[in-house]
Structures are given as C-alpha cells and as structure tokens.
C-alpha cells in the first residue's frame, strides 16, 4: 500500500490543530460562500485563505500541485458560462456572431468560478495538512462518529493513492499485449472506459474484503472501543473555528458594503 503523507511542516501553528476543528473551519467557509453568487465574496475569501497558507506550514508551490485540478475545473466553468449562459444582461463588451459577452454574464461566470475555488480550497488545504489516522481518531473521539464509519473512511483515504498505481499497471500490461490507442481519440476513449471499469471492479472487491475484515474485528459489535492516540479539542481549536467565522463574515460584509452582494435565494 502507498501511504498518504501530509505536506505540512509538523510544527506549523494551524497544521497541528485538531482535525475536526480544521474540517469545521472549512465547512464554515463553504456555507458562507454558497449563500451568494457575486464575485467579490469568493475573491476576498480566497485572499484570506491564501494569506493563512504559511500558518499551515505549506509552500504555495506544493499547494498548487495539489490544487491544479481545482483550478482547471474553475476555468472550465468560467468558459462554459461565459459562452453558453442564458441571461445576457448588462453592457455588451464583445460580440462574435451568436456569442455575446456582457458585463452581467461576465460577473456571473467569474463569481461561479471563484466560488468553486473558494469553497474547495479550504478542503484541499485541510486534507493536505492532516494525517488520515488523526482525522479518524478525532471523528471517533470528538464528534462521536461510529468507529465503523471513521475507520472505513480512513481505509478509503489510504487506498486512494493506490488507484493511480493500478491505473499505470493496467495501462502498461495492455501496452505489453499490444493494446494501444495510438492517436485515435475514439480508441483512447474506449480504453479509458475499460480501464476505469477494471479499477471499479477491483475497488468493489477490495471494499468487500475490507468490510468483512472490519466485521471480523468487531467494528459492528457496538462495544465501546479504546483509543491508542488521544485527540484533544482545546481552546486553540475553538479559536480556529471562530477565526473562520470572522473571516467568512468579513468577506460577506465587504460584499454587502460594496453593494455587490447577490443572495443565492431571492
């Protein structure tokens, strides 16, 4: 098994906080940002999030390597809304045939793309700086989550890096057998689907064996279990959540003050 390792410096002020506190802080930002569709609130939130990255002991380059799929998806959402949004309100900025870009659609597309980044970036930062075992222990001890759920989530977290290696092994095995797509896009798509199905079957089999092993070790017995490593939730952890509430409120407040606040539900 390939171990998952956090990328944070162990002694960083926020990296060593309780995992439950970090997850709760990320959820606070998510709830606040879902309430509005304007671009100012997520932009300010992203600024706050990037400002506290050094407190997690993470280098910006390392965070970018973890978050590049998120940035790619945000660019895709921005381009899709910019070209195909139904409402074309505001001043016309550019037109090419049937494609019209107005200030209204530009603000909507920018707001949605920034909101995707602002909602997901705290989660990327939290899980990049948290050991999965500590997270499972904290869920059981501090949130009173069922051990079956917590340990199952831990096992899934540990097995995710294995999928990339298995994908590479299956691809190399097929190449050795002479099964390659070459430059044919349809063949590439067909091979992609069959490889994904192969990994799905393997993941289901592995999950079934893992569930049987957990049942054999009494994870579904209801008997209280002891913890090998204590996860304490102290005042500093509560301060992390309070700080997230203050920063999320400041982002919303600035948007209201500038007159750009657009609630999701009107």
Coordinates of C-alpha atoms in Angstrom, one line a residue:
X1 CA 0.0 0.0 0.0
X2 CA 1.2 3.5 -0.8
X3 CA 0.9 5.7 2.3
X4 CA -0.7 9.1 2.2
X5 CA 1.6 11.8 3.8
X6 CA 0.6 15.4 4.6
X7 CA 2.7 18.1 3.0
X8 CA 2.7 20.5 6.0
X9 CA 5.5 21.2 8.4
X10 CA 4.6 19.3 11.6
X11 CA 5.2 22.3 13.9
X12 CA 3.1 24.8 12.0
X13 CA 0.6 26.6 14.2
X14 CA -2.5 25.5 12.2
X15 CA -1.2 22.2 10.9
X16 CA -1.1 20.8 14.4
X17 CA -4.6 21.8 15.4
X18 CA -7.3 19.2 15.9
X19 CA -8.5 17.8 12.5
X20 CA -12.2 18.3 13.5
X21 CA -11.5 22.0 14.1
X22 CA -9.9 22.3 10.7
X23 CA -12.7 20.5 8.9
X24 CA -15.3 22.6 10.7
X25 CA -13.5 25.8 9.7
X26 CA -13.5 24.7 6.1
X27 CA -17.3 24.0 6.3
X28 CA -17.9 27.5 7.7
X29 CA -16.3 29.0 4.6
X30 CA -18.3 26.7 2.4
X31 CA -21.7 27.6 3.9
X32 CA -20.9 31.3 3.8
X33 CA -19.9 31.2 0.2
X34 CA -22.8 29.2 -1.0
X35 CA -25.1 31.9 0.2
X36 CA -24.1 34.4 -2.5
X37 CA -23.2 34.4 -6.2
X38 CA -21.3 37.7 -6.5
X39 CA -17.6 37.6 -7.4
X40 CA -16.4 39.9 -4.5
X41 CA -17.2 37.5 -1.7
X42 CA -15.2 34.5 -3.0
X43 CA -12.4 36.7 -4.2
X44 CA -12.0 38.1 -0.7
X45 CA -12.3 34.6 0.8
X46 CA -9.6 33.3 -1.5
X47 CA -7.4 36.2 -0.4
X48 CA -7.9 35.2 3.3
X49 CA -7.3 31.6 2.6
X50 CA -4.0 32.2 0.7
X51 CA -2.9 34.6 3.4
X52 CA -3.1 31.8 6.1
X53 CA -1.3 29.2 4.0
X54 CA 2.1 29.8 5.6
X55 CA 0.4 29.2 9.0
X56 CA -0.3 25.7 7.8
X57 CA 3.4 25.2 7.0
X58 CA 2.6 24.6 3.3
X59 CA 4.5 26.1 0.4
X60 CA 2.5 27.8 -2.3
X61 CA 4.1 25.6 -5.0
X62 CA 3.2 22.4 -3.1
X63 CA -0.4 23.6 -2.7
X64 CA -0.6 24.5 -6.4
X65 CA 0.5 20.9 -7.3
X66 CA -2.4 19.6 -5.1
X67 CA -5.0 22.1 -6.4
X68 CA -4.3 22.2 -10.1
X69 CA -7.4 20.1 -11.0
X70 CA -9.5 22.5 -9.0
X71 CA -8.1 25.5 -11.0
X72 CA -8.7 23.6 -14.2
X73 CA -12.3 22.9 -13.3
X74 CA -12.8 26.6 -12.4
X75 CA -11.5 27.7 -15.8
X76 CA -13.9 25.2 -17.4
X77 CA -16.9 26.6 -15.5
X78 CA -15.9 30.1 -16.3
X79 CA -15.5 29.4 -20.1
X80 CA -18.8 27.4 -20.2
X81 CA -20.9 30.1 -18.5
X82 CA -19.2 32.9 -20.5
X83 CA -20.2 31.3 -23.8
X84 CA -23.5 29.5 -23.0
X85 CA -25.2 31.4 -20.2
X86 CA -28.9 32.0 -21.0
X87 CA -29.1 35.5 -19.5
X88 CA -27.1 38.3 -21.3
X89 CA -27.8 41.3 -19.1
X90 CA -25.7 44.4 -18.7
X91 CA -23.5 46.3 -21.2
X92 CA -22.3 44.5 -24.3
X93 CA -18.5 44.1 -24.1
X94 CA -17.7 41.8 -27.1
X95 CA -19.6 40.0 -29.8
X96 CA -18.6 37.4 -32.4
X97 CA -21.6 36.0 -34.3
X98 CA -24.0 34.5 -31.9
X99 CA -21.6 34.8 -29.0
X100 CA -22.2 37.9 -26.8
X101 CA -20.2 38.7 -23.7
X102 CA -21.9 41.3 -21.4
X103 CA -21.0 42.6 -18.0
X104 CA -23.8 40.6 -16.4
X105 CA -22.7 37.3 -17.8
X106 CA -19.0 38.1 -17.1
X107 CA -19.8 38.8 -13.4
X108 CA -21.9 35.6 -13.1
X109 CA -19.2 33.4 -14.7
X110 CA -16.4 35.0 -12.7
X111 CA -18.5 34.6 -9.5
X112 CA -19.2 31.0 -10.1
X113 CA -15.6 30.1 -11.0
X114 CA -14.2 32.0 -7.9
X115 CA -16.8 30.4 -5.7
X116 CA -15.7 26.9 -6.8
X117 CA -12.2 27.7 -5.8
X118 CA -13.1 29.4 -2.6
X119 CA -15.3 26.5 -1.5
X120 CA -12.9 23.7 -2.3
X121 CA -9.6 25.3 -1.5
X122 CA -10.0 25.0 2.3
X123 CA -10.8 21.3 1.9
X124 CA -7.7 20.8 -0.2
X125 CA -5.6 22.7 2.4
X126 CA -7.1 20.8 5.3
X127 CA -6.6 17.3 3.9
X128 CA -3.1 18.2 2.6
X129 CA -2.1 19.1 6.2
X130 CA -3.9 16.3 8.1
X131 CA -2.9 12.8 8.8
X132 CA -5.8 10.5 7.9
X133 CA -5.3 8.4 11.1
X134 CA -5.5 11.6 13.2
X135 CA -8.7 12.6 11.4
X136 CA -10.3 9.2 12.0
X137 CA -9.3 9.3 15.7
X138 CA -10.7 12.8 16.1
X139 CA -14.0 11.9 14.4
X140 CA -14.5 9.0 16.9
X141 CA -13.3 10.8 20.0
X142 CA -14.5 14.4 19.5
X143 CA -17.6 14.0 17.2
X144 CA -18.6 10.6 18.5
X145 CA -18.8 9.2 14.9
X146 CA -19.3 5.4 14.7
X147 CA -15.9 3.6 14.5
X148 CA -17.1 1.6 11.5
X149 CA -17.7 4.8 9.5
X150 CA -14.5 6.5 10.7
X151 CA -12.2 3.5 10.1
X152 CA -13.9 2.9 6.7
X153 CA -13.2 6.5 5.7
X154 CA -9.6 6.1 6.8
X155 CA -9.2 3.0 4.8
X156 CA -10.7 4.7 1.7
X157 CA -8.3 7.6 2.2
X158 CA -5.3 5.3 2.4
X159 CA -6.3 3.4 -0.7
X160 CA -6.9 6.4 -3.0
X161 CA -3.2 6.8 -4.0
X162 CA -3.2 3.1 -5.0
X163 CA -5.7 3.8 -7.8
X164 CA -3.1 5.8 -9.7
X165 CA -0.5 3.0 -9.5
X166 CA -3.1 0.4 -10.5
X167 CA -4.1 2.5 -13.5
X168 CA -0.5 2.7 -14.6
X169 CA 0.0 -1.1 -14.1
X170 CA -3.1 -1.9 -16.2
X171 CA -2.0 0.5 -18.9
X172 CA 1.5 -1.0 -19.1
X173 CA 0.0 -4.5 -19.1
X174 CA -2.2 -3.7 -22.1
X175 CA 0.7 -2.0 -23.9
X176 CA 2.7 -5.2 -23.4
X177 CA -0.1 -7.1 -25.1
X178 CA -0.2 -4.7 -28.0
X179 CA -3.4 -2.9 -27.0
X180 CA -2.8 0.8 -27.6
X181 CA -4.9 3.6 -28.8
X182 CA -2.2 5.4 -30.7
X183 CA -3.5 8.8 -32.0
X184 CA -7.1 7.6 -32.4
X185 CA -9.3 9.7 -30.0
X186 CA -12.2 7.1 -30.1
X187 CA -9.8 4.3 -29.2
X188 CA -8.4 6.4 -26.4
X189 CA -11.9 7.0 -25.0
X190 CA -12.7 3.3 -25.3
X191 CA -9.5 2.2 -23.5
X192 CA -10.2 4.9 -20.8
X193 CA -13.7 3.4 -20.2
X194 CA -12.5 -0.1 -20.0
X195 CA -9.6 0.7 -17.7
X196 CA -11.9 2.7 -15.4
X197 CA -14.3 -0.2 -15.3
X198 CA -11.4 -2.6 -14.4
X199 CA -10.4 -0.3 -11.5
X200 CA -14.0 -0.1 -10.3
X201 CA -14.4 -3.8 -10.2
X202 CA -11.1 -4.1 -8.2
X203 CA -12.2 -1.3 -5.8
X204 CA -15.5 -3.1 -5.1
X205 CA -13.7 -6.4 -4.4
X206 CA -11.2 -4.7 -2.1
X207 CA -14.1 -2.9 -0.3
X208 CA -15.9 -6.2 0.2
X209 CA -12.8 -7.8 1.7
X210 CA -12.2 -4.8 3.9
X211 CA -15.8 -4.8 5.2
X212 CA -15.6 -8.5 6.1
X213 CA -12.3 -7.9 7.9
X214 CA -13.7 -5.0 9.9
X215 CA -16.7 -7.1 10.9
X216 CA -14.4 -9.9 12.0
X217 CA -12.6 -7.4 14.2
X218 CA -15.8 -6.3 15.9
X219 CA -16.3 -2.9 14.4
X220 CA -20.1 -3.5 14.2
X221 CA -20.5 -5.0 17.6
X222 CA -21.5 -1.8 19.4
X223 CA -18.9 -2.4 22.2
X224 CA -17.0 0.8 23.2
X225 CA -13.5 0.8 21.8
X226 CA -10.4 2.4 23.3
X227 CA -8.2 4.9 21.5
X228 CA -4.5 4.4 21.1
X229 CA -3.9 8.2 20.5
X230 CA -5.9 10.8 22.2
X231 CA -7.2 13.8 20.2
X232 CA -7.9 16.7 22.4
X233 CA -10.1 19.6 21.4
X234 CA -8.9 22.7 23.3
X235 CA -9.4 26.5 23.2
X236 CA -6.9 26.9 20.4
X237 CA -9.0 24.6 18.2
X238 CA -12.2 26.5 19.1
X239 CA -10.3 29.7 18.1
X240 CA -9.6 28.3 14.6
X241 CA -13.4 27.8 14.1
X242 CA -14.1 31.3 15.5
X243 CA -11.5 32.8 13.2
X244 CA -13.1 31.1 10.2
X245 CA -16.5 32.6 11.2
X246 CA -15.0 36.0 11.5
X247 CA -13.2 35.8 8.1
X248 CA -16.2 34.4 6.3
X249 CA -18.4 37.2 7.9
X250 CA -15.8 39.8 6.8
X251 CA -16.0 38.6 3.2
X252 CA -19.8 38.7 3.2
X253 CA -19.8 42.1 5.0
X254 CA -17.4 43.6 2.4
X255 CA -19.6 42.4 -0.4
X256 CA -22.6 44.0 1.2
X257 CA -20.7 47.2 1.9
X258 CA -19.7 47.5 -1.8
X259 CA -23.2 46.8 -3.0
X260 CA -22.3 43.6 -4.9
X261 CA -23.9 41.1 -2.6
X262 CA -26.3 38.8 -4.7
X263 CA -28.0 36.2 -2.5
X264 CA -28.5 32.8 -4.0
X265 CA -32.1 32.6 -2.9
X266 CA -34.1 35.7 -3.6

